[in-house]
């Protein structure tokens, strides 16, 4: 019997099943009748994963259509109408020495790639130490052709050693790009006419310290992507060399950037004992962005949201404080945050006293439109340790209060407390995160900011 529900409503239902990873229900829907099948199949085959990695099915939950390349190739050969449905693809490649292989290798992935003509999103992730040049020529050719598809919008390349940037440059319709690992740049990359260069909206650079000079050179060349309309930029700045490379990228998107995310790592943290910095154990805070030729404040005049990925951690090891007593140590990034906010803070100017203008007193030069500051803090702490509850958050509170006074557009500061990811000792449960939130909300320095509505403290489970 023909469904009484309109196709638009059924399509919304199938979309919900896809986004909630309920593929078993989608498969059931395809078997109801031809009408249901025609609406459900595009969602069932929207995302595929291809891999040469052998995985334990008990440890891996499949949330997408996941077969080996030979099965996929046979499916597409028998039912060619399915291939246009595939819009998103994940490719997991393991090196021959580091990862167990199934009976097929990366050579069999190429023929499947050649059949997918409507791809919009590709994630390429390597396990083990795997170099691009060691992959089969068939795979490299098929992958390069896939990136050149006019439908391509999102690309994510992770941990493939010496991946050639000129291959990425061939994707002239790309809007979102994530690069993680090492990348190479050929001496003579293909030149792309200005009107055909991809105009990126989002760029993420993670763990690319050694490759940042090449990425800069590539993006500034006619072979790279256009950054002048970039609205979102995220970068890992774990090394001093990272800070030196980012001004070029930030300058390129000075008139468009709305969201900036920075992850400074844990090396910027300072050691504290019962809330007081311990002399002689402080890590050197690296120089930040501003210099004689670059101003972070004026460059980011269009910025609306600044998001910082931070870490607060405790250690079981004990040290001797100034009183000769043994005390646990707490590491915090408060000084780094203060430095960054100081670079963003508009300067104060004083008008002449003789002026009759009501602005005789100190006034602010408006140069920053920031509306929200988000601190995503990973707490690698032992909630049973007293050092966390004795620590003073006054340095952070002072920086936030001073910054908010200098930036009238700032409407909210959000502290999002999460557990120590990928670390079983610090993998806080819901109660642990709730305890941290309550501690911060009651902190003598932070509480006034919460009370005035400037600061909100949440856990990673809370909805913003």
Tab-separated table of C-alpha atoms in Angstrom:
chain	number	residue	atom	x	y	z
A	1	UNK	CA	0.000	0.000	0.000
A	2	UNK	CA	1.298	3.436	-0.915
A	3	UNK	CA	2.439	5.507	2.081
A	4	UNK	CA	0.040	8.236	3.152
A	5	UNK	CA	2.937	10.347	4.427
A	6	UNK	CA	4.300	12.994	2.058
A	7	UNK	CA	7.797	12.309	0.633
A	8	UNK	CA	9.210	15.400	2.369
A	9	UNK	CA	8.218	14.056	5.787
A	10	UNK	CA	9.582	10.588	5.062
A	11	UNK	CA	12.821	12.114	3.839
A	12	UNK	CA	13.134	14.007	7.123
A	13	UNK	CA	12.555	10.785	9.050
A	14	UNK	CA	15.221	8.963	7.045
A	15	UNK	CA	17.588	11.886	7.506
A	16	UNK	CA	17.090	11.613	11.281
A	17	UNK	CA	17.817	7.881	11.159
A	18	UNK	CA	21.030	8.573	9.226
A	19	UNK	CA	22.263	11.325	11.522
A	20	UNK	CA	21.471	9.192	14.579
A	21	UNK	CA	23.428	6.283	13.001
A	22	UNK	CA	20.410	3.975	13.007
A	23	UNK	CA	21.374	2.209	9.803
A	24	UNK	CA	19.610	-1.023	10.715
A	25	UNK	CA	16.282	0.823	10.662
A	26	UNK	CA	17.213	2.433	7.347
A	27	UNK	CA	17.948	-0.978	5.843
A	28	UNK	CA	14.567	-2.195	7.042
A	29	UNK	CA	12.893	0.810	5.410
A	30	UNK	CA	14.491	0.022	2.047
A	31	UNK	CA	12.722	-3.359	2.099
A	32	UNK	CA	9.211	-1.970	2.691
A	33	UNK	CA	8.442	-1.132	-0.935
A	34	UNK	CA	9.933	0.596	-3.955
A	35	UNK	CA	8.739	4.033	-2.787
A	36	UNK	CA	10.377	3.684	0.633
A	37	UNK	CA	13.510	2.233	-0.961
A	38	UNK	CA	13.896	5.198	-3.329
A	39	UNK	CA	13.783	7.620	-0.387
A	40	UNK	CA	15.799	5.606	2.161
A	41	UNK	CA	18.695	4.395	-0.007
A	42	UNK	CA	20.280	7.863	-0.485
A	43	UNK	CA	20.547	8.102	3.303
A	44	UNK	CA	21.698	4.507	3.782
A	45	UNK	CA	24.607	4.947	1.377
A	46	UNK	CA	25.357	8.593	2.148
A	47	UNK	CA	28.568	7.709	4.014
A	48	UNK	CA	30.987	4.860	3.302
A	49	UNK	CA	34.205	3.710	4.908
A	50	UNK	CA	36.996	1.978	3.047
A	51	UNK	CA	39.908	0.459	4.923
A	52	UNK	CA	42.756	-2.022	4.715
A	53	UNK	CA	42.842	-2.303	8.508
A	54	UNK	CA	41.738	-5.426	10.340
A	55	UNK	CA	39.657	-4.454	13.351
A	56	UNK	CA	38.043	-6.345	16.191
A	57	UNK	CA	34.252	-6.063	15.629
A	58	UNK	CA	33.663	-6.261	19.373
A	59	UNK	CA	35.700	-3.076	19.873
A	60	UNK	CA	34.491	-1.172	16.817
A	61	UNK	CA	30.915	0.033	16.484
A	62	UNK	CA	29.904	0.605	12.887
A	63	UNK	CA	27.860	3.790	12.503
A	64	UNK	CA	28.030	3.863	8.709
A	65	UNK	CA	27.951	1.562	5.703
A	66	UNK	CA	31.249	-0.275	6.230
A	67	UNK	CA	32.415	-3.088	3.924
A	68	UNK	CA	35.710	-4.037	2.423
A	69	UNK	CA	36.608	-2.652	-0.982
A	70	UNK	CA	35.856	-5.871	-2.847
A	71	UNK	CA	32.335	-6.041	-1.396
A	72	UNK	CA	31.700	-2.386	-2.194
A	73	UNK	CA	32.947	-2.785	-5.748
A	74	UNK	CA	30.634	-5.759	-6.333
A	75	UNK	CA	27.698	-3.869	-4.812
A	76	UNK	CA	28.292	-0.871	-7.073
A	77	UNK	CA	28.728	-3.114	-10.106
A	78	UNK	CA	25.468	-4.953	-9.408
A	79	UNK	CA	23.553	-1.810	-8.425
A	80	UNK	CA	25.184	1.166	-10.179
A	81	UNK	CA	22.344	3.520	-9.235
A	82	UNK	CA	23.748	3.550	-5.656
A	83	UNK	CA	27.062	5.265	-6.433
A	84	UNK	CA	25.599	8.810	-6.813
A	85	UNK	CA	24.193	8.497	-3.280
A	86	UNK	CA	27.666	8.387	-1.698
A	87	UNK	CA	28.529	11.925	-0.586
A	88	UNK	CA	30.866	11.273	2.362
A	89	UNK	CA	33.843	8.904	2.458
A	90	UNK	CA	36.288	7.852	5.171
A	91	UNK	CA	39.478	6.050	4.132
A	92	UNK	CA	41.505	4.381	6.884
A	93	UNK	CA	44.914	3.221	5.671
A	94	UNK	CA	47.348	1.191	7.756
A	95	UNK	CA	51.037	0.788	7.032
A	96	UNK	CA	52.183	-2.696	6.135
A	97	UNK	CA	54.455	-2.985	9.165
A	98	UNK	CA	52.346	-1.378	11.883
A	99	UNK	CA	48.807	-2.611	11.168
A	100	UNK	CA	47.411	-6.043	10.378
A	101	UNK	CA	46.156	-6.228	6.809
A	102	UNK	CA	43.121	-7.992	5.377
A	103	UNK	CA	43.443	-9.862	2.097
A	104	UNK	CA	43.166	-6.600	0.158
A	105	UNK	CA	45.410	-3.533	0.252
A	106	UNK	CA	45.156	0.101	-0.739
A	107	UNK	CA	45.323	-1.013	-4.410
A	108	UNK	CA	41.704	-2.213	-4.267
A	109	UNK	CA	40.396	1.111	-2.918
A	110	UNK	CA	41.262	2.974	-6.120
A	111	UNK	CA	38.641	1.260	-8.344
A	112	UNK	CA	35.912	2.150	-5.831
A	113	UNK	CA	37.057	5.777	-5.675
A	114	UNK	CA	36.819	6.037	-9.437
A	115	UNK	CA	33.103	5.228	-9.290
A	116	UNK	CA	32.211	7.949	-6.744
A	117	UNK	CA	31.431	11.107	-8.712
A	118	UNK	CA	29.331	13.060	-6.186
A	119	UNK	CA	31.653	13.119	-3.173
A	120	UNK	CA	31.434	16.195	-0.967
A	121	UNK	CA	33.490	15.081	2.047
A	122	UNK	CA	36.627	12.933	2.340
A	123	UNK	CA	38.603	11.920	5.437
A	124	UNK	CA	41.950	10.200	4.834
A	125	UNK	CA	43.515	8.839	8.026
A	126	UNK	CA	46.712	6.808	8.277
A	127	UNK	CA	47.684	4.340	10.996
A	128	UNK	CA	51.339	3.823	11.738
A	129	UNK	CA	54.111	5.638	9.893
A	130	UNK	CA	52.789	5.795	6.352
A	131	UNK	CA	54.171	7.944	3.540
A	132	UNK	CA	52.048	9.128	0.642
A	133	UNK	CA	54.640	7.955	-1.897
A	134	UNK	CA	54.470	4.376	-0.549
A	135	UNK	CA	50.784	4.063	-1.451
A	136	UNK	CA	49.961	2.399	-4.747
A	137	UNK	CA	49.975	4.588	-7.858
A	138	UNK	CA	46.383	3.519	-8.613
A	139	UNK	CA	45.207	4.728	-5.225
A	140	UNK	CA	47.102	8.027	-5.460
A	141	UNK	CA	45.713	8.694	-8.932
A	142	UNK	CA	42.128	7.876	-7.926
A	143	UNK	CA	42.375	9.936	-4.747
A	144	UNK	CA	43.758	12.954	-6.628
A	145	UNK	CA	40.923	12.683	-9.142
A	146	UNK	CA	38.371	12.536	-6.325
A	147	UNK	CA	39.714	15.773	-4.831
A	148	UNK	CA	39.241	17.482	-8.203
A	149	UNK	CA	35.516	16.672	-8.316
A	150	UNK	CA	33.387	19.856	-8.559
A	151	UNK	CA	31.192	18.542	-5.725
A	152	UNK	CA	34.061	18.422	-3.174
A	153	UNK	CA	33.555	20.743	-0.196
A	154	UNK	CA	35.259	19.212	2.861
A	155	UNK	CA	38.672	17.564	3.111
A	156	UNK	CA	40.404	16.088	6.160
A	157	UNK	CA	43.962	14.699	5.814
A	158	UNK	CA	45.516	13.159	8.932
A	159	UNK	CA	48.845	11.460	9.609
A	160	UNK	CA	49.823	10.716	6.005
A	161	UNK	CA	53.517	11.587	5.904
A	162	UNK	CA	54.642	14.046	3.206
A	163	UNK	CA	51.212	14.433	1.649
A	164	UNK	CA	51.686	16.769	-1.361
A	165	UNK	CA	49.935	20.119	-0.988
A	166	UNK	CA	49.711	20.477	-4.774
A	167	UNK	CA	47.256	17.540	-4.786
A	168	UNK	CA	45.008	19.488	-2.415
A	169	UNK	CA	45.367	22.573	-4.589
A	170	UNK	CA	43.646	20.733	-7.443
A	171	UNK	CA	40.396	20.818	-5.429
A	172	UNK	CA	39.050	24.152	-6.662
A	173	UNK	CA	35.616	23.872	-4.987
A	174	UNK	CA	36.862	23.141	-1.457
A	175	UNK	CA	35.389	25.165	1.429
A	176	UNK	CA	36.590	23.366	4.562
A	177	UNK	CA	40.102	21.954	5.045
A	178	UNK	CA	41.766	20.145	7.973
A	179	UNK	CA	45.458	19.283	7.811
A	180	UNK	CA	47.217	17.220	10.465
A	181	UNK	CA	50.741	15.834	10.148
A	182	UNK	CA	53.516	16.538	7.653
A	183	UNK	CA	53.052	17.899	4.142
A	184	UNK	CA	55.309	18.445	1.162
A	185	UNK	CA	55.345	21.135	-1.502
A	186	UNK	CA	56.769	20.437	-4.931
A	187	UNK	CA	59.099	22.975	-6.490
A	188	UNK	CA	56.747	23.463	-9.437
A	189	UNK	CA	53.135	22.982	-8.349
A	190	UNK	CA	50.357	23.511	-10.891
A	191	UNK	CA	49.312	27.160	-11.168
A	192	UNK	CA	45.590	27.771	-10.799
A	193	UNK	CA	43.916	30.862	-12.289
A	194	UNK	CA	42.760	33.265	-9.588
A	195	UNK	CA	39.093	32.856	-10.511
A	196	UNK	CA	39.354	29.066	-10.087
A	197	UNK	CA	41.206	28.921	-6.763
A	198	UNK	CA	39.200	27.353	-3.941
A	199	UNK	CA	37.891	29.948	-1.496
A	200	UNK	CA	38.161	28.403	1.965
A	201	UNK	CA	35.631	29.165	4.693
A	202	UNK	CA	37.215	26.996	7.382
A	203	UNK	CA	40.833	25.944	7.971
A	204	UNK	CA	42.236	23.721	10.735
A	205	UNK	CA	45.967	23.087	11.189
A	206	UNK	CA	46.832	20.495	13.830
A	207	UNK	CA	50.329	19.264	14.746
A	208	UNK	CA	51.808	20.798	11.581
A	209	UNK	CA	54.806	22.593	13.091
A	210	UNK	CA	57.374	21.273	10.611
A	211	UNK	CA	55.076	21.878	7.646
A	212	UNK	CA	53.705	25.320	8.510
A	213	UNK	CA	56.306	27.187	6.399
A	214	UNK	CA	55.360	25.048	3.390
A	215	UNK	CA	51.628	25.485	4.058
A	216	UNK	CA	52.185	29.247	4.249
A	217	UNK	CA	54.147	29.293	1.005
A	218	UNK	CA	51.507	27.172	-0.692
A	219	UNK	CA	48.530	29.284	0.470
A	220	UNK	CA	50.323	32.459	-0.629
A	221	UNK	CA	51.052	31.055	-4.085
A	222	UNK	CA	48.845	30.726	-7.136
A	223	UNK	CA	48.847	26.973	-6.558
A	224	UNK	CA	47.169	27.265	-3.144
A	225	UNK	CA	43.743	28.148	-1.778
A	226	UNK	CA	42.312	31.607	-1.195
A	227	UNK	CA	42.057	32.627	2.487
A	228	UNK	CA	40.574	36.117	2.162
A	229	UNK	CA	37.063	34.847	3.003
A	230	UNK	CA	38.054	32.496	5.816
A	231	UNK	CA	35.552	32.725	8.680
A	232	UNK	CA	36.837	29.919	10.940
A	233	UNK	CA	40.463	29.101	11.772
A	234	UNK	CA	41.789	26.584	14.294
A	235	UNK	CA	45.466	25.976	15.005
A	236	UNK	CA	47.684	23.987	17.340
A	237	UNK	CA	50.395	26.277	18.700
A	238	UNK	CA	52.530	23.909	20.752
A	239	UNK	CA	55.891	25.213	19.582
A	240	UNK	CA	57.430	28.671	19.386
A	241	UNK	CA	57.791	28.179	15.625
A	242	UNK	CA	54.002	27.867	15.340
A	243	UNK	CA	53.484	31.416	16.620
A	244	UNK	CA	55.873	32.784	14.011
A	245	UNK	CA	53.923	31.260	11.113
A	246	UNK	CA	50.331	32.121	12.024
A	247	UNK	CA	50.448	35.923	11.497
A	248	UNK	CA	50.680	35.362	7.745
A	249	UNK	CA	47.474	33.301	7.759
A	250	UNK	CA	45.673	35.668	10.146
A	251	UNK	CA	46.617	38.654	7.998
A	252	UNK	CA	45.218	36.930	4.902
A	253	UNK	CA	41.774	36.588	6.534
A	254	UNK	CA	41.861	39.837	8.521
A	255	UNK	CA	38.639	41.143	6.995
A	256	UNK	CA	36.568	37.966	7.317
A	257	UNK	CA	37.578	35.855	10.343
A	258	UNK	CA	34.729	35.317	12.810
A	259	UNK	CA	35.875	32.318	14.889
A	260	UNK	CA	39.436	31.627	16.062
A	261	UNK	CA	40.388	28.479	17.988
A	262	UNK	CA	43.816	28.047	19.557
A	263	UNK	CA	45.285	25.043	21.341
A	264	UNK	CA	48.544	26.002	23.130
A	265	UNK	CA	49.178	22.544	24.584
A	266	UNK	CA	50.358	21.967	28.155
A	267	UNK	CA	53.853	23.449	27.928
A	268	UNK	CA	52.460	26.920	28.662
A	269	UNK	CA	51.212	25.737	32.048
A	270	UNK	CA	52.849	27.036	35.229
A	271	UNK	CA	53.253	24.942	38.368
A	272	UNK	CA	51.418	26.076	41.482
A	273	UNK	CA	51.436	24.908	45.086
A	274	UNK	CA	48.224	25.603	46.988
A	275	UNK	CA	47.423	28.353	44.504
A	276	UNK	CA	50.752	30.193	44.679
A	277	UNK	CA	53.244	29.977	41.790
A	278	UNK	CA	56.347	28.076	42.840
A	279	UNK	CA	59.534	29.911	41.952
A	280	UNK	CA	62.014	27.924	39.918
A	281	UNK	CA	59.494	25.474	38.487
A	282	UNK	CA	57.726	27.712	35.998
A	283	UNK	CA	57.749	26.800	32.337
A	284	UNK	CA	58.863	29.612	30.087
A	285	UNK	CA	55.839	31.204	28.453
A	286	UNK	CA	56.550	31.416	24.740
A	287	UNK	CA	56.232	34.729	22.917
A	288	UNK	CA	52.822	35.143	21.352
A	289	UNK	CA	51.746	36.759	18.094
A	290	UNK	CA	52.191	40.537	18.186
A	291	UNK	CA	55.440	42.058	16.987
A	292	UNK	CA	56.777	45.251	15.479
A	293	UNK	CA	55.181	44.329	12.145
A	294	UNK	CA	52.012	42.536	13.290
A	295	UNK	CA	49.205	43.447	15.702
A	296	UNK	CA	46.869	40.671	16.781
A	297	UNK	CA	44.308	43.208	18.008
A	298	UNK	CA	43.941	45.177	14.777
A	299	UNK	CA	44.206	42.107	12.556
A	300	UNK	CA	41.299	40.388	14.331
A	301	UNK	CA	38.952	43.373	14.241
A	302	UNK	CA	36.131	41.222	12.753
A	303	UNK	CA	36.509	38.381	15.285
A	304	UNK	CA	33.290	37.396	17.080
A	305	UNK	CA	34.264	34.239	18.970
A	306	UNK	CA	37.611	33.254	20.486
A	307	UNK	CA	37.890	29.643	21.649
A	308	UNK	CA	40.867	28.402	23.662
A	309	UNK	CA	41.568	24.704	24.282
A	310	UNK	CA	43.363	24.529	27.635
A	311	UNK	CA	44.514	22.006	30.238
A	312	UNK	CA	44.582	22.137	34.045
A	313	UNK	CA	46.367	19.202	35.633
A	314	UNK	CA	47.624	17.798	38.913
A	315	UNK	CA	50.385	15.300	39.574
A	316	UNK	CA	50.745	12.643	42.240
A	317	UNK	CA	54.390	13.582	42.708
A	318	UNK	CA	54.931	15.879	45.671
A	319	UNK	CA	57.322	18.801	45.955
A	320	UNK	CA	58.524	21.011	48.796
A	321	UNK	CA	56.924	24.432	49.051
A	322	UNK	CA	58.449	27.626	50.524
A	323	UNK	CA	57.578	26.474	54.062
A	324	UNK	CA	59.453	23.248	53.682
A	325	UNK	CA	56.243	21.187	53.611
A	326	UNK	CA	55.365	18.564	51.046
A	327	UNK	CA	52.547	19.627	48.710
A	328	UNK	CA	50.967	18.435	45.476
A	329	UNK	CA	51.368	20.510	42.347
A	330	UNK	CA	48.768	22.020	40.053
A	331	UNK	CA	49.590	23.196	36.551
A	332	UNK	CA	47.508	25.980	34.997
A	333	UNK	CA	47.653	28.083	31.779
A	334	UNK	CA	46.439	31.314	33.408
A	335	UNK	CA	49.498	33.370	32.499
A	336	UNK	CA	49.283	32.341	28.838
A	337	UNK	CA	45.600	33.309	28.730
A	338	UNK	CA	46.446	36.665	30.332
A	339	UNK	CA	49.152	37.312	27.748
A	340	UNK	CA	46.857	36.528	24.848
A	341	UNK	CA	44.030	38.708	26.164
A	342	UNK	CA	46.490	41.533	26.749
A	343	UNK	CA	47.514	41.374	23.097
A	344	UNK	CA	43.852	41.565	22.075
A	345	UNK	CA	42.934	44.278	24.567
A	346	UNK	CA	42.329	47.701	22.946
A	347	UNK	CA	44.751	50.404	24.109
A	348	UNK	CA	43.565	53.213	26.360
A	349	UNK	CA	43.975	56.831	25.303
A	350	UNK	CA	43.394	59.921	27.369
A	351	UNK	CA	41.761	62.965	25.791
A	352	UNK	CA	43.107	66.413	26.703
A	353	UNK	CA	41.637	67.716	29.970
A	354	UNK	CA	40.905	71.114	28.367
A	355	UNK	CA	38.392	69.548	25.997
A	356	UNK	CA	34.740	70.193	26.757
A	357	UNK	CA	33.803	66.789	25.414
A	358	UNK	CA	32.239	64.402	27.935
A	359	UNK	CA	35.010	61.981	27.015
A	360	UNK	CA	37.585	63.879	29.075
A	361	UNK	CA	38.269	60.737	31.037
A	362	UNK	CA	39.947	57.625	29.756
A	363	UNK	CA	38.191	56.219	26.693
A	364	UNK	CA	38.639	53.096	24.658
A	365	UNK	CA	39.625	52.843	21.019
A	366	UNK	CA	37.122	50.418	19.502
A	367	UNK	CA	39.073	47.878	17.466
A	368	UNK	CA	37.654	44.524	18.547
A	369	UNK	CA	34.121	43.211	18.014
A	370	UNK	CA	34.543	40.046	20.087
A	371	UNK	CA	31.257	38.783	21.545
A	372	UNK	CA	32.176	35.458	23.152
A	373	UNK	CA	35.254	33.935	24.767
A	374	UNK	CA	35.148	30.186	25.341
A	375	UNK	CA	37.684	28.336	27.493
A	376	UNK	CA	37.414	24.594	26.886
A	377	UNK	CA	39.423	23.247	29.796
A	378	UNK	CA	40.460	19.613	30.014
A	379	UNK	CA	40.840	18.811	33.721
A	380	UNK	CA	43.462	16.133	34.222
A	381	UNK	CA	43.051	16.119	37.944
A	382	UNK	CA	42.437	13.826	40.843
A	383	UNK	CA	39.176	15.141	42.327
A	384	UNK	CA	40.220	13.680	45.698
A	385	UNK	CA	43.306	15.878	45.833
A	386	UNK	CA	42.984	19.047	47.899
A	387	UNK	CA	45.327	21.064	45.680
A	388	UNK	CA	42.628	21.690	43.071
A	389	UNK	CA	40.188	23.053	45.654
A	390	UNK	CA	42.871	25.187	47.292
A	391	UNK	CA	44.045	26.681	44.004
A	392	UNK	CA	43.340	30.310	43.317
A	393	UNK	CA	41.573	31.242	40.106
A	394	UNK	CA	42.223	34.910	40.816
A	395	UNK	CA	44.813	35.341	37.999
A	396	UNK	CA	42.289	34.119	35.434
A	397	UNK	CA	39.438	36.110	36.979
A	398	UNK	CA	41.536	39.281	36.935
A	399	UNK	CA	42.411	38.811	33.269
A	400	UNK	CA	38.784	38.131	32.330
A	401	UNK	CA	37.446	41.078	34.295
A	402	UNK	CA	40.011	43.501	32.868
A	403	UNK	CA	39.462	42.229	29.343
A	404	UNK	CA	35.667	42.511	29.551
A	405	UNK	CA	35.973	46.140	30.710
A	406	UNK	CA	38.204	46.922	27.740
A	407	UNK	CA	35.990	45.118	25.214
A	408	UNK	CA	32.384	46.350	25.620
A	409	UNK	CA	31.158	43.999	22.875
A	410	UNK	CA	32.034	40.918	24.969
A	411	UNK	CA	28.739	39.466	26.117
A	412	UNK	CA	29.776	36.130	27.604
A	413	UNK	CA	32.725	34.108	28.820
A	414	UNK	CA	32.123	30.377	28.861
A	415	UNK	CA	34.246	27.864	30.767
A	416	UNK	CA	33.513	24.351	29.522
A	417	UNK	CA	34.947	21.685	31.862
A	418	UNK	CA	35.836	18.339	30.302
A	419	UNK	CA	37.714	15.282	31.533
A	420	UNK	CA	41.228	14.272	30.491
A	421	UNK	CA	40.552	12.739	27.103
A	422	UNK	CA	42.268	9.449	26.262
A	423	UNK	CA	43.644	9.172	29.784
A	424	UNK	CA	41.870	6.574	31.971
A	425	UNK	CA	43.151	8.120	35.179
A	426	UNK	CA	41.563	11.483	34.406
A	427	UNK	CA	38.482	10.317	32.495
A	428	UNK	CA	36.022	12.127	34.757
A	429	UNK	CA	32.476	10.852	34.977
A	430	UNK	CA	29.427	13.101	35.107
A	431	UNK	CA	29.688	13.522	38.887
A	432	UNK	CA	33.356	14.473	38.637
A	433	UNK	CA	32.650	17.146	36.021
A	434	UNK	CA	29.716	18.415	38.045
A	435	UNK	CA	31.968	18.737	41.097
A	436	UNK	CA	34.454	20.803	39.094
A	437	UNK	CA	31.698	23.091	37.795
A	438	UNK	CA	30.375	23.668	41.317
A	439	UNK	CA	33.886	24.396	42.609
A	440	UNK	CA	34.512	27.015	39.929
A	441	UNK	CA	31.119	28.638	40.391
A	442	UNK	CA	31.810	29.036	44.128
A	443	UNK	CA	35.400	30.211	43.693
A	444	UNK	CA	35.872	33.516	45.501
A	445	UNK	CA	37.431	35.125	42.421
A	446	UNK	CA	35.135	33.679	39.748
A	447	UNK	CA	31.828	33.896	41.652
A	448	UNK	CA	31.421	37.690	41.141
A	449	UNK	CA	31.796	37.228	37.376
A	450	UNK	CA	29.158	34.487	37.458
A	451	UNK	CA	26.852	36.672	39.531
A	452	UNK	CA	27.038	39.596	37.094
A	453	UNK	CA	26.184	37.306	34.188
A	454	UNK	CA	29.506	37.608	32.383
A	455	UNK	CA	30.796	34.101	33.158
A	456	UNK	CA	29.045	30.772	32.758
A	457	UNK	CA	30.615	27.455	33.810
A	458	UNK	CA	29.369	24.222	32.217
A	459	UNK	CA	30.451	20.627	31.800
A	460	UNK	CA	31.123	19.036	28.451
A	461	UNK	CA	27.670	17.385	28.597
A	462	UNK	CA	25.752	20.639	28.917
A	463	UNK	CA	23.986	22.268	26.019
A	464	UNK	CA	25.161	25.769	25.223
